[in-house]
Amino acid sequence: MLKTHLQYQKANPQNPLQELHFNGKSLKALCAQYTSPMFIYDLDLVQNRFQALQSAWPQVQIHYAMKANSHTEVLKKLKTLGSRADVVSGGELKKALAAGMTPRDIIFSGVAKTKAEIELAIATQIHQINVESLPELERIVALANKMQKPISLVLRLNPDIEIKTHKYIATGLIENKFGIEISRIPELLQIFSRSQWVTLAGVSLHLGSQMLEFSGLQEALKKIKVIFKDLQKKNPQCQRFDFGGGLGILYDEINPEKELQMLQSYIAVVKSELSDLPGVELQTEPGRWLLAHAGILLCQVQYIKKTTQKNFVIVDSGMNHLLRPTLYESYHWIAPWQLAAKPEVTVDVVGPICESSDFFAKARKLPELSQDDFLIIADCGAYGASMSSDYNLQDRAQEVLLTDC
Ligand SMILES: *Cc1c(COP(=O)(O)O)cnc(C)c1O
């Protein structure tokens, strides 16, 4: 099974050896100068995805959730395409500005905003802060009053609705730490009335990540829309509706038509609920959908270790670079860079980290591999490098753009 953007091609007409190409581009030069694992990004793929989403609904403001991938060139590219940014920390806020986003482009989300982060957001006059709790609102009001500067606030409401995804990436249930319970709205409005500097500018929701079907989203939109209209009656400036991110991709299936179909049904669901809100600024915050396919991880086999139970393929990259398999038991497609006519073997692909949860794949059928072979891990453009760590004092993976090579 091949990925759409990862196809084997003959190395050259004389050499029948097949090499994996990423979006039609050769990885040979990168493999030739390989010294350590690297994330490789293709900005053309980012552009395709952004434009597909934007053209599906041109009126919607796309705020790229930069926690998915905060590489400066990714941010710059998205900015030139017309994207804005959703940030979840002061660090991301500063990086978005450094990459050319303007304060007006920025939405600040996240449950634990510190005083310093809120001050930064107010001082730079960003577009809006998405408020996650009553005590956070109290803190924002106190700081805005002290700084005597205006700030637009959007209420992230918790609709208490479940979506089908891994439990660690569901965020729209009351048991999750995210969003404000609907029953707290009267108290919240009380706090707003204490300051002339804060404006109730709208509502937001985000149900979680890697959504592949949208019935939960539809239900949540219905619920939040009623509240939104109600809030509008007494708050004329309540004009923004942020319907979050979360659109999923197919990690374990090659089916671009199905993925586009998913985009269409996602848009259809949101349109059916929100297109009758005239004059309202519609915002979305996609991360994964824009970036996941646009990045791969290149790593190298160090050892083939056969035990009585298993065949381990031990590579020089692991949960320190790509945490998703460890954290969510997620599937990533894996293939050798060079295709050899070898029999298939069932292997565990594991990394260098001293944890048994350090794996990329378990019981995976791959062509028989040897020491020093290169492996490609697909769909690492989102939540790859941005979730990596220095654990075991392993170096971070490099991040390179395919256009550089
Ligand atoms: C993470 C996050 C997103 C992006 O989620 P994706 O699944 O990558 O689209 C959007 N909004 C908020 C508030 C988030 O925390």
Tab-separated table of C-alpha atoms and ligand atoms in Angstrom:
chain	number	residue	atom	x	y	z
A	1	MET	CA	0.000	0.000	0.000
A	2	LEU	CA	1.417	3.359	-1.009
A	3	LYS	CA	0.621	6.818	0.240
A	4	THR	CA	-0.630	9.311	-2.307
A	5	HIS	CA	2.319	11.633	-1.831
A	6	LEU	CA	4.825	8.843	-1.381
A	7	GLN	CA	5.404	6.781	-4.486
A	8	TYR	CA	8.263	4.615	-5.669
A	9	GLN	CA	9.975	5.706	-8.847
A	10	LYS	CA	12.985	4.324	-10.642
A	11	ALA	CA	16.152	5.979	-9.346
A	12	ASN	CA	17.058	6.764	-12.965
A	13	PRO	CA	16.515	5.142	-16.376
A	14	GLN	CA	19.737	3.098	-16.116
A	15	ASN	CA	19.152	2.043	-12.522
A	16	PRO	CA	16.028	-0.041	-12.032
A	17	LEU	CA	16.156	0.396	-8.244
A	18	GLN	CA	12.974	2.018	-6.921
A	19	GLU	CA	13.212	4.935	-4.514
A	20	LEU	CA	10.450	6.584	-2.556
A	21	HIS	CA	9.668	10.108	-3.802
A	22	PHE	CA	7.813	12.653	-1.672
A	23	ASN	CA	5.282	14.606	-3.685
A	24	GLY	CA	7.228	13.650	-6.808
A	25	LYS	CA	10.533	14.889	-5.396
A	26	SER	CA	13.605	12.751	-4.843
A	27	LEU	CA	14.962	12.198	-1.332
A	28	LYS	CA	18.315	11.004	-2.638
A	29	ALA	CA	20.285	14.145	-1.765
A	30	LEU	CA	18.942	14.141	1.787
A	31	CYS	CA	19.785	10.464	2.252
A	32	ALA	CA	23.270	11.032	0.809
A	33	GLN	CA	24.067	13.735	3.375
A	34	TYR	CA	22.202	12.038	6.225
A	35	THR	CA	23.666	12.488	9.691
A	36	SER	CA	20.598	12.274	11.929
A	37	PRO	CA	16.814	11.845	11.708
A	38	MET	CA	14.948	14.632	9.973
A	39	PHE	CA	11.445	15.858	9.424
A	40	ILE	CA	11.033	16.779	5.770
A	41	TYR	CA	8.255	19.201	4.818
A	42	ASP	CA	6.779	19.988	1.445
A	43	LEU	CA	5.195	23.438	1.425
A	44	ASP	CA	3.387	22.756	-1.871
A	45	LEU	CA	1.277	20.209	-0.029
A	46	VAL	CA	0.510	22.762	2.703
A	47	GLN	CA	-0.588	25.192	0.015
A	48	ASN	CA	-2.841	22.598	-1.676
A	49	ARG	CA	-4.563	21.812	1.576
A	50	PHE	CA	-5.005	25.431	2.624
A	51	GLN	CA	-6.495	26.342	-0.731
A	52	ALA	CA	-8.798	23.313	-0.754
A	53	LEU	CA	-10.177	24.304	2.629
A	54	GLN	CA	-10.421	28.012	1.889
A	55	SER	CA	-12.118	27.523	-1.464
A	56	ALA	CA	-14.630	25.127	0.093
A	57	TRP	CA	-15.887	28.087	2.138
A	58	PRO	CA	-14.252	31.410	1.251
A	59	GLN	CA	-16.090	33.428	3.933
A	60	VAL	CA	-14.473	31.530	6.800
A	61	GLN	CA	-11.372	32.958	8.467
A	62	ILE	CA	-8.796	30.200	8.817
A	63	HIS	CA	-6.705	30.459	11.959
A	64	TYR	CA	-4.026	27.806	11.608
A	65	ALA	CA	-3.514	26.002	14.956
A	66	MET	CA	0.235	26.420	15.063
A	67	LYS	CA	0.799	23.863	17.792
A	68	ALA	CA	0.526	21.287	14.990
A	69	ASN	CA	3.744	22.572	13.413
A	70	SER	CA	5.363	25.863	14.317
A	71	HIS	CA	8.191	25.843	11.773
A	72	THR	CA	8.826	29.451	10.710
A	73	GLU	CA	8.622	28.685	6.998
A	74	VAL	CA	5.299	26.909	7.478
A	75	LEU	CA	3.936	29.975	9.255
A	76	LYS	CA	5.288	32.325	6.600
A	77	LYS	CA	3.810	30.233	3.822
A	78	LEU	CA	0.413	30.107	5.481
A	79	LYS	CA	0.493	33.848	6.119
A	80	THR	CA	1.134	34.558	2.432
A	81	LEU	CA	-1.803	32.297	1.562
A	82	GLY	CA	-4.069	34.367	3.800
A	83	SER	CA	-4.076	32.289	6.956
A	84	ARG	CA	-4.231	33.686	10.459
A	85	ALA	CA	-3.030	31.875	13.585
A	86	ASP	CA	-4.414	30.169	16.669
A	87	VAL	CA	-1.802	30.114	19.436
A	88	VAL	CA	-1.807	28.345	22.805
A	89	SER	CA	1.112	29.981	24.616
A	90	GLY	CA	3.145	33.156	24.852
A	91	GLY	CA	5.912	31.314	23.042
A	92	GLU	CA	3.665	30.581	20.084
A	93	LEU	CA	2.339	34.140	20.145
A	94	LYS	CA	5.863	35.560	19.874
A	95	LYS	CA	6.826	33.099	17.165
A	96	ALA	CA	3.716	33.871	15.106
A	97	LEU	CA	4.540	37.589	15.261
A	98	ALA	CA	8.187	36.936	14.384
A	99	ALA	CA	7.058	34.942	11.334
A	100	GLY	CA	5.027	37.873	10.044
A	101	MET	CA	1.564	37.322	11.460
A	102	THR	CA	0.082	40.603	12.699
A	103	PRO	CA	-1.519	40.913	16.154
A	104	ARG	CA	-4.887	41.170	14.348
A	105	ASP	CA	-4.278	37.702	12.896
A	106	ILE	CA	-4.035	36.022	16.261
A	107	ILE	CA	-6.449	34.094	18.466
A	108	PHE	CA	-5.058	32.983	21.832
A	109	SER	CA	-6.505	29.674	23.129
A	110	GLY	CA	-5.403	27.414	25.991
A	111	VAL	CA	-6.508	26.563	29.538
A	112	ALA	CA	-3.625	27.881	31.635
A	113	LYS	CA	-2.800	31.362	30.367
A	114	THR	CA	-0.449	33.018	32.823
A	115	LYS	CA	-0.515	36.677	33.839
A	116	ALA	CA	2.517	37.343	31.680
A	117	GLU	CA	0.893	35.673	28.657
A	118	ILE	CA	-2.343	37.617	29.055
A	119	GLU	CA	-0.403	40.861	29.471
A	120	LEU	CA	1.487	40.096	26.275
A	121	ALA	CA	-1.776	39.406	24.426
A	122	ILE	CA	-3.356	42.660	25.648
A	123	ALA	CA	-0.204	44.736	25.112
A	124	THR	CA	0.198	43.525	21.521
A	125	GLN	CA	-3.557	43.948	20.916
A	126	ILE	CA	-4.261	40.558	19.392
A	127	HIS	CA	-7.582	39.833	17.683
A	128	GLN	CA	-9.096	37.828	20.526
A	129	ILE	CA	-8.519	35.702	23.564
A	130	ASN	CA	-10.602	32.538	23.784
A	131	VAL	CA	-11.542	32.335	27.458
A	132	GLU	CA	-11.558	28.884	29.044
A	133	SER	CA	-12.803	29.477	32.601
A	134	LEU	CA	-14.306	31.956	35.046
A	135	PRO	CA	-11.085	32.511	37.005
A	136	GLU	CA	-9.308	33.166	33.716
A	137	LEU	CA	-11.918	35.773	32.824
A	138	GLU	CA	-11.434	37.394	36.266
A	139	ARG	CA	-7.711	37.561	35.614
A	140	ILE	CA	-8.136	39.038	32.135
A	141	VAL	CA	-10.582	41.660	33.429
A	142	ALA	CA	-8.200	42.655	36.235
A	143	LEU	CA	-5.272	42.975	33.824
A	144	ALA	CA	-7.236	44.869	31.142
A	145	ASN	CA	-8.484	47.303	33.805
A	146	LYS	CA	-4.961	47.799	35.093
A	147	MET	CA	-3.470	48.249	31.616
A	148	GLN	CA	-6.452	50.311	30.425
A	149	LYS	CA	-6.415	48.590	27.087
A	150	PRO	CA	-9.285	46.946	25.245
A	151	ILE	CA	-9.402	43.275	24.411
A	152	SER	CA	-11.969	41.141	22.603
A	153	LEU	CA	-12.942	37.945	24.356
A	154	VAL	CA	-14.599	34.863	22.935
A	155	LEU	CA	-16.088	32.277	25.274
A	156	ARG	CA	-14.937	28.750	24.676
A	157	LEU	CA	-17.992	26.803	25.691
A	158	ASN	CA	-17.952	23.142	26.613
A	159	PRO	CA	-20.963	21.606	24.861
A	160	ASP	CA	-20.573	18.291	26.720
A	161	ILE	CA	-20.658	16.269	23.538
A	162	GLU	CA	-18.577	13.268	22.664
A	163	ILE	CA	-16.871	12.618	19.347
A	164	LYS	CA	-15.359	9.386	18.083
A	165	THR	CA	-11.644	9.802	18.578
A	166	HIS	CA	-8.909	8.701	20.973
A	167	LYS	CA	-9.921	9.654	24.514
A	168	TYR	CA	-6.782	11.750	24.964
A	169	ILE	CA	-7.770	14.059	22.110
A	170	ALA	CA	-11.457	14.475	22.928
A	171	THR	CA	-11.976	17.886	24.503
A	172	GLY	CA	-15.697	18.636	24.378
A	173	LEU	CA	-16.940	16.656	27.353
A	174	ILE	CA	-17.633	18.048	30.827
A	175	GLU	CA	-15.041	15.633	32.234
A	176	ASN	CA	-12.369	17.353	30.076
A	177	LYS	CA	-10.498	20.397	31.328
A	178	PHE	CA	-11.495	22.521	28.329
A	179	GLY	CA	-14.127	25.192	27.930
A	180	ILE	CA	-16.743	26.787	30.153
A	181	GLU	CA	-19.828	24.945	31.316
A	182	ILE	CA	-22.932	26.438	29.787
A	183	SER	CA	-24.593	26.748	33.198
A	184	ARG	CA	-21.908	29.276	34.252
A	185	ILE	CA	-22.801	31.885	31.635
A	186	PRO	CA	-24.868	34.151	33.952
A	187	GLU	CA	-21.917	34.410	36.390
A	188	LEU	CA	-19.638	35.102	33.493
A	189	LEU	CA	-21.735	37.970	32.209
A	190	GLN	CA	-21.553	39.480	35.692
A	191	ILE	CA	-17.779	39.561	35.450
A	192	PHE	CA	-17.940	41.230	32.027
A	193	SER	CA	-20.039	44.015	33.476
A	194	ARG	CA	-17.130	44.989	35.737
A	195	SER	CA	-14.955	46.324	32.953
A	196	GLN	CA	-15.281	48.702	30.040
A	197	TRP	CA	-12.090	47.248	28.545
A	198	VAL	CA	-13.310	43.761	27.744
A	199	THR	CA	-15.765	43.000	24.962
A	200	LEU	CA	-17.792	39.834	24.682
A	201	ALA	CA	-17.027	39.258	21.009
A	202	GLY	CA	-18.354	35.749	20.425
A	203	VAL	CA	-18.313	32.063	21.229
A	204	SER	CA	-16.071	29.164	20.354
A	205	LEU	CA	-15.973	25.413	20.634
A	206	HIS	CA	-13.427	22.733	19.860
A	207	LEU	CA	-14.513	19.144	20.365
A	208	GLY	CA	-11.191	17.447	19.859
A	209	SER	CA	-8.862	16.249	17.188
A	210	GLN	CA	-8.825	13.626	14.416
A	211	MET	CA	-12.594	13.784	13.851
A	212	LEU	CA	-13.603	11.528	10.952
A	213	GLU	CA	-17.366	11.886	11.199
A	214	PHE	CA	-19.332	14.926	12.200
A	215	SER	CA	-22.581	14.030	13.943
A	216	GLY	CA	-21.153	15.143	17.309
A	217	LEU	CA	-20.011	18.402	15.771
A	218	GLN	CA	-23.457	19.010	14.311
A	219	GLU	CA	-25.089	18.441	17.677
A	220	ALA	CA	-22.615	20.749	19.393
A	221	LEU	CA	-23.082	23.513	16.818
A	222	LYS	CA	-26.865	23.344	17.269
A	223	LYS	CA	-26.480	23.635	21.017
A	224	ILE	CA	-23.945	26.481	20.979
A	225	LYS	CA	-25.804	28.405	18.271
A	226	VAL	CA	-28.849	28.763	20.530
A	227	ILE	CA	-26.635	30.217	23.236
A	228	PHE	CA	-24.855	32.466	20.762
A	229	LYS	CA	-28.125	33.958	19.532
A	230	ASP	CA	-29.216	34.470	23.087
A	231	LEU	CA	-25.982	36.241	23.996
A	232	GLN	CA	-26.331	38.460	20.931
A	233	LYS	CA	-29.616	39.892	22.208
A	234	LYS	CA	-27.900	41.751	25.047
A	235	ASN	CA	-24.394	41.963	23.605
A	236	PRO	CA	-24.469	43.568	20.170
A	237	GLN	CA	-20.739	43.082	19.737
A	238	CYS	CA	-21.074	39.321	20.057
A	239	GLN	CA	-20.391	38.648	16.367
A	240	ARG	CA	-17.753	35.922	16.144
A	241	PHE	CA	-18.377	32.194	15.977
A	242	ASP	CA	-15.266	30.044	16.181
A	243	PHE	CA	-16.135	26.449	15.337
A	244	GLY	CA	-12.714	25.051	16.257
A	245	GLY	CA	-10.441	22.645	14.466
A	246	GLY	CA	-10.295	18.890	14.612
A	247	LEU	CA	-10.893	17.712	11.054
A	248	GLY	CA	-9.086	14.380	10.778
A	249	ILE	CA	-6.997	12.722	8.099
A	250	LEU	CA	-6.653	9.107	7.006
A	251	TYR	CA	-3.459	7.707	8.465
A	252	ASP	CA	-4.100	4.059	7.684
A	253	GLU	CA	-5.808	4.252	4.330
A	254	ILE	CA	-4.887	5.676	0.953
A	255	ASN	CA	-7.983	7.351	-0.222
A	256	PRO	CA	-7.684	10.975	-1.309
A	257	GLU	CA	-11.237	10.933	-2.656
A	258	LYS	CA	-12.537	9.840	0.733
A	259	GLU	CA	-10.523	12.570	2.430
A	260	LEU	CA	-11.959	15.226	0.137
A	261	GLN	CA	-15.378	13.751	0.713
A	262	MET	CA	-14.770	14.164	4.459
A	263	LEU	CA	-13.852	17.798	3.922
A	264	GLN	CA	-17.059	18.298	1.941
A	265	SER	CA	-19.253	16.705	4.595
A	266	TYR	CA	-17.485	18.630	7.350
A	267	ILE	CA	-18.105	21.914	5.556
A	268	ALA	CA	-21.681	20.878	4.753
A	269	VAL	CA	-22.377	20.181	8.434
A	270	VAL	CA	-20.959	23.501	9.598
A	271	LYS	CA	-22.693	25.411	6.802
A	272	SER	CA	-26.012	23.796	7.585
A	273	GLU	CA	-25.785	25.090	11.148
A	274	LEU	CA	-24.005	28.428	10.769
A	275	SER	CA	-24.696	29.899	7.349
A	276	ASP	CA	-27.846	31.653	8.570
A	277	LEU	CA	-25.931	33.992	10.869
A	278	PRO	CA	-25.659	37.171	8.809
A	279	GLY	CA	-22.797	39.512	9.585
A	280	VAL	CA	-21.095	36.982	11.836
A	281	GLU	CA	-17.344	36.422	11.552
A	282	LEU	CA	-16.882	32.660	11.166
A	283	GLN	CA	-13.560	31.299	12.332
A	284	THR	CA	-11.974	27.872	12.171
A	285	GLU	CA	-8.731	26.586	13.691
A	286	PRO	CA	-7.427	23.589	11.731
A	287	GLY	CA	-4.014	22.133	12.443
A	288	ARG	CA	-3.714	18.479	11.514
A	289	TRP	CA	-5.725	18.666	8.314
A	290	LEU	CA	-3.448	21.333	6.860
A	291	LEU	CA	-0.096	19.863	7.862
A	292	ALA	CA	-0.176	16.116	8.523
A	293	HIS	CA	0.425	14.881	4.980
A	294	ALA	CA	2.975	17.613	4.284
A	295	GLY	CA	5.699	16.118	6.485
A	296	ILE	CA	7.597	12.843	6.716
A	297	LEU	CA	10.235	11.572	9.124
A	298	LEU	CA	13.391	10.097	7.656
A	299	CYS	CA	15.357	7.793	9.939
A	300	GLN	CA	17.897	5.003	9.666
A	301	VAL	CA	18.003	1.395	10.786
A	302	GLN	CA	20.669	0.811	13.418
A	303	TYR	CA	20.115	-2.822	14.261
A	304	ILE	CA	17.995	-5.773	13.308
A	305	LYS	CA	17.464	-7.644	16.535
A	306	LYS	CA	15.866	-11.051	16.425
A	307	THR	CA	14.622	-12.632	19.626
A	308	THR	CA	12.743	-15.864	20.123
A	309	GLN	CA	9.534	-13.795	20.230
A	310	LYS	CA	10.057	-10.927	17.842
A	311	ASN	CA	11.910	-9.201	15.070
A	312	PHE	CA	12.878	-5.710	16.142
A	313	VAL	CA	13.912	-3.056	13.680
A	314	ILE	CA	15.761	-0.563	15.887
A	315	VAL	CA	16.026	2.910	14.377
A	316	ASP	CA	17.752	6.149	15.435
A	317	SER	CA	14.467	7.976	16.070
A	318	GLY	CA	11.655	7.299	18.491
A	319	MET	CA	9.074	8.790	20.821
A	320	ASN	CA	11.481	11.677	21.417
A	321	HIS	CA	10.824	12.807	17.818
A	322	LEU	CA	7.402	11.358	17.044
A	323	LEU	CA	5.303	10.831	20.150
A	324	ARG	CA	1.972	9.964	18.551
A	325	PRO	CA	2.328	6.153	18.444
A	326	THR	CA	3.386	6.140	22.117
A	327	LEU	CA	0.819	8.652	23.311
A	328	TYR	CA	-2.255	7.616	21.326
A	329	GLU	CA	-1.181	4.256	19.890
A	330	SER	CA	-1.584	5.914	16.525
A	331	TYR	CA	-0.810	4.322	13.223
A	332	HIS	CA	1.785	5.793	10.882
A	333	TRP	CA	2.527	4.255	7.503
A	334	ILE	CA	6.193	3.177	7.264
A	335	ALA	CA	8.237	2.179	4.226
A	336	PRO	CA	11.867	1.719	3.239
A	337	TRP	CA	13.303	4.507	1.112
A	338	GLN	CA	14.699	1.991	-1.386
A	339	LEU	CA	12.501	-0.826	-2.503
A	340	ALA	CA	14.287	-4.125	-2.718
A	341	ALA	CA	12.716	-7.368	-3.883
A	342	LYS	CA	12.858	-8.882	-0.407
A	343	PRO	CA	10.320	-11.104	1.348
A	344	GLU	CA	8.050	-9.457	3.899
A	345	VAL	CA	8.761	-9.918	7.593
A	346	THR	CA	6.602	-9.011	10.576
A	347	VAL	CA	8.519	-6.567	12.759
A	348	ASP	CA	8.255	-4.063	15.590
A	349	VAL	CA	9.835	-0.754	14.602
A	350	VAL	CA	11.294	0.706	17.780
A	351	GLY	CA	13.476	3.653	18.798
A	352	PRO	CA	16.474	4.355	21.001
A	353	ILE	CA	14.609	5.601	24.090
A	354	CYS	CA	14.659	3.658	27.341
A	355	GLU	CA	10.915	3.025	27.494
A	356	SER	CA	8.995	0.008	26.241
A	357	SER	CA	6.412	2.429	24.857
A	358	ASP	CA	9.049	3.761	22.452
A	359	PHE	CA	7.796	2.302	19.200
A	360	PHE	CA	6.654	3.474	15.774
A	361	ALA	CA	4.876	0.272	14.788
A	362	LYS	CA	4.071	-3.127	16.207
A	363	ALA	CA	3.625	-6.358	14.250
A	364	ARG	CA	4.053	-4.500	10.969
A	365	LYS	CA	4.775	-6.314	7.709
A	366	LEU	CA	7.754	-4.711	5.983
A	367	PRO	CA	10.182	-5.941	3.344
A	368	GLU	CA	13.188	-7.449	5.063
A	369	LEU	CA	15.498	-4.626	6.208
A	370	SER	CA	19.225	-4.338	6.920
A	371	GLN	CA	21.426	-2.122	9.031
A	372	ASP	CA	21.789	1.427	7.587
A	373	ASP	CA	18.640	1.208	5.463
A	374	PHE	CA	16.572	4.393	5.474
A	375	LEU	CA	12.960	4.339	6.602
A	376	ILE	CA	10.242	6.867	5.895
A	377	ILE	CA	7.484	7.468	8.428
A	378	ALA	CA	4.501	9.110	6.705
A	379	ASP	CA	2.114	11.849	7.812
A	380	CYS	CA	4.340	13.470	10.426
A	381	GLY	CA	3.780	17.080	9.370
A	382	ALA	CA	1.362	17.713	12.238
A	383	TYR	CA	2.135	16.934	15.886
A	384	GLY	CA	5.553	15.549	14.942
A	385	ALA	CA	8.434	17.956	15.589
A	386	SER	CA	6.164	20.198	17.662
A	387	MET	CA	5.629	17.412	20.236
A	388	SER	CA	9.231	16.257	20.335
A	389	SER	CA	11.466	16.357	23.397
A	390	ASP	CA	15.079	16.030	24.498
A	391	TYR	CA	14.364	12.918	26.548
A	392	ASN	CA	17.473	10.762	27.068
A	393	LEU	CA	19.362	13.827	25.786
A	394	GLN	CA	18.892	12.651	22.248
A	395	ASP	CA	19.203	15.485	19.743
A	396	ARG	CA	16.036	16.867	18.216
A	397	ALA	CA	15.395	15.794	14.648
A	398	GLN	CA	16.367	18.374	12.049
A	399	GLU	CA	13.563	20.010	10.122
A	400	VAL	CA	14.153	20.617	6.426
A	401	LEU	CA	12.049	21.867	3.562
A	402	LEU	CA	11.993	19.738	0.470
A	403	THR	CA	12.262	22.897	-1.604
A	404	ASP	CA	15.729	23.461	-0.075
A	405	CYS	CA	17.203	20.328	-1.586
B	1	LIG	C1	-5.332	21.743	18.945
B	1	LIG	C2	-6.401	22.716	18.711
B	1	LIG	C3	-6.859	22.950	17.419
B	1	LIG	C4	-6.362	22.184	16.207
B	1	LIG	O1	-6.774	20.864	16.206
B	1	LIG	P1	-6.515	19.944	14.913
B	1	LIG	O2	-7.057	18.635	15.290
B	1	LIG	O3	-5.057	19.928	14.680
B	1	LIG	O4	-7.245	20.577	13.778
B	1	LIG	C5	-7.809	23.935	17.245
B	1	LIG	N1	-8.302	24.641	18.288
B	1	LIG	C6	-7.888	24.436	19.549
B	1	LIG	C7	-8.453	25.240	20.638
B	1	LIG	C8	-6.942	23.450	19.805
B	1	LIG	O5	-6.537	23.238	21.048
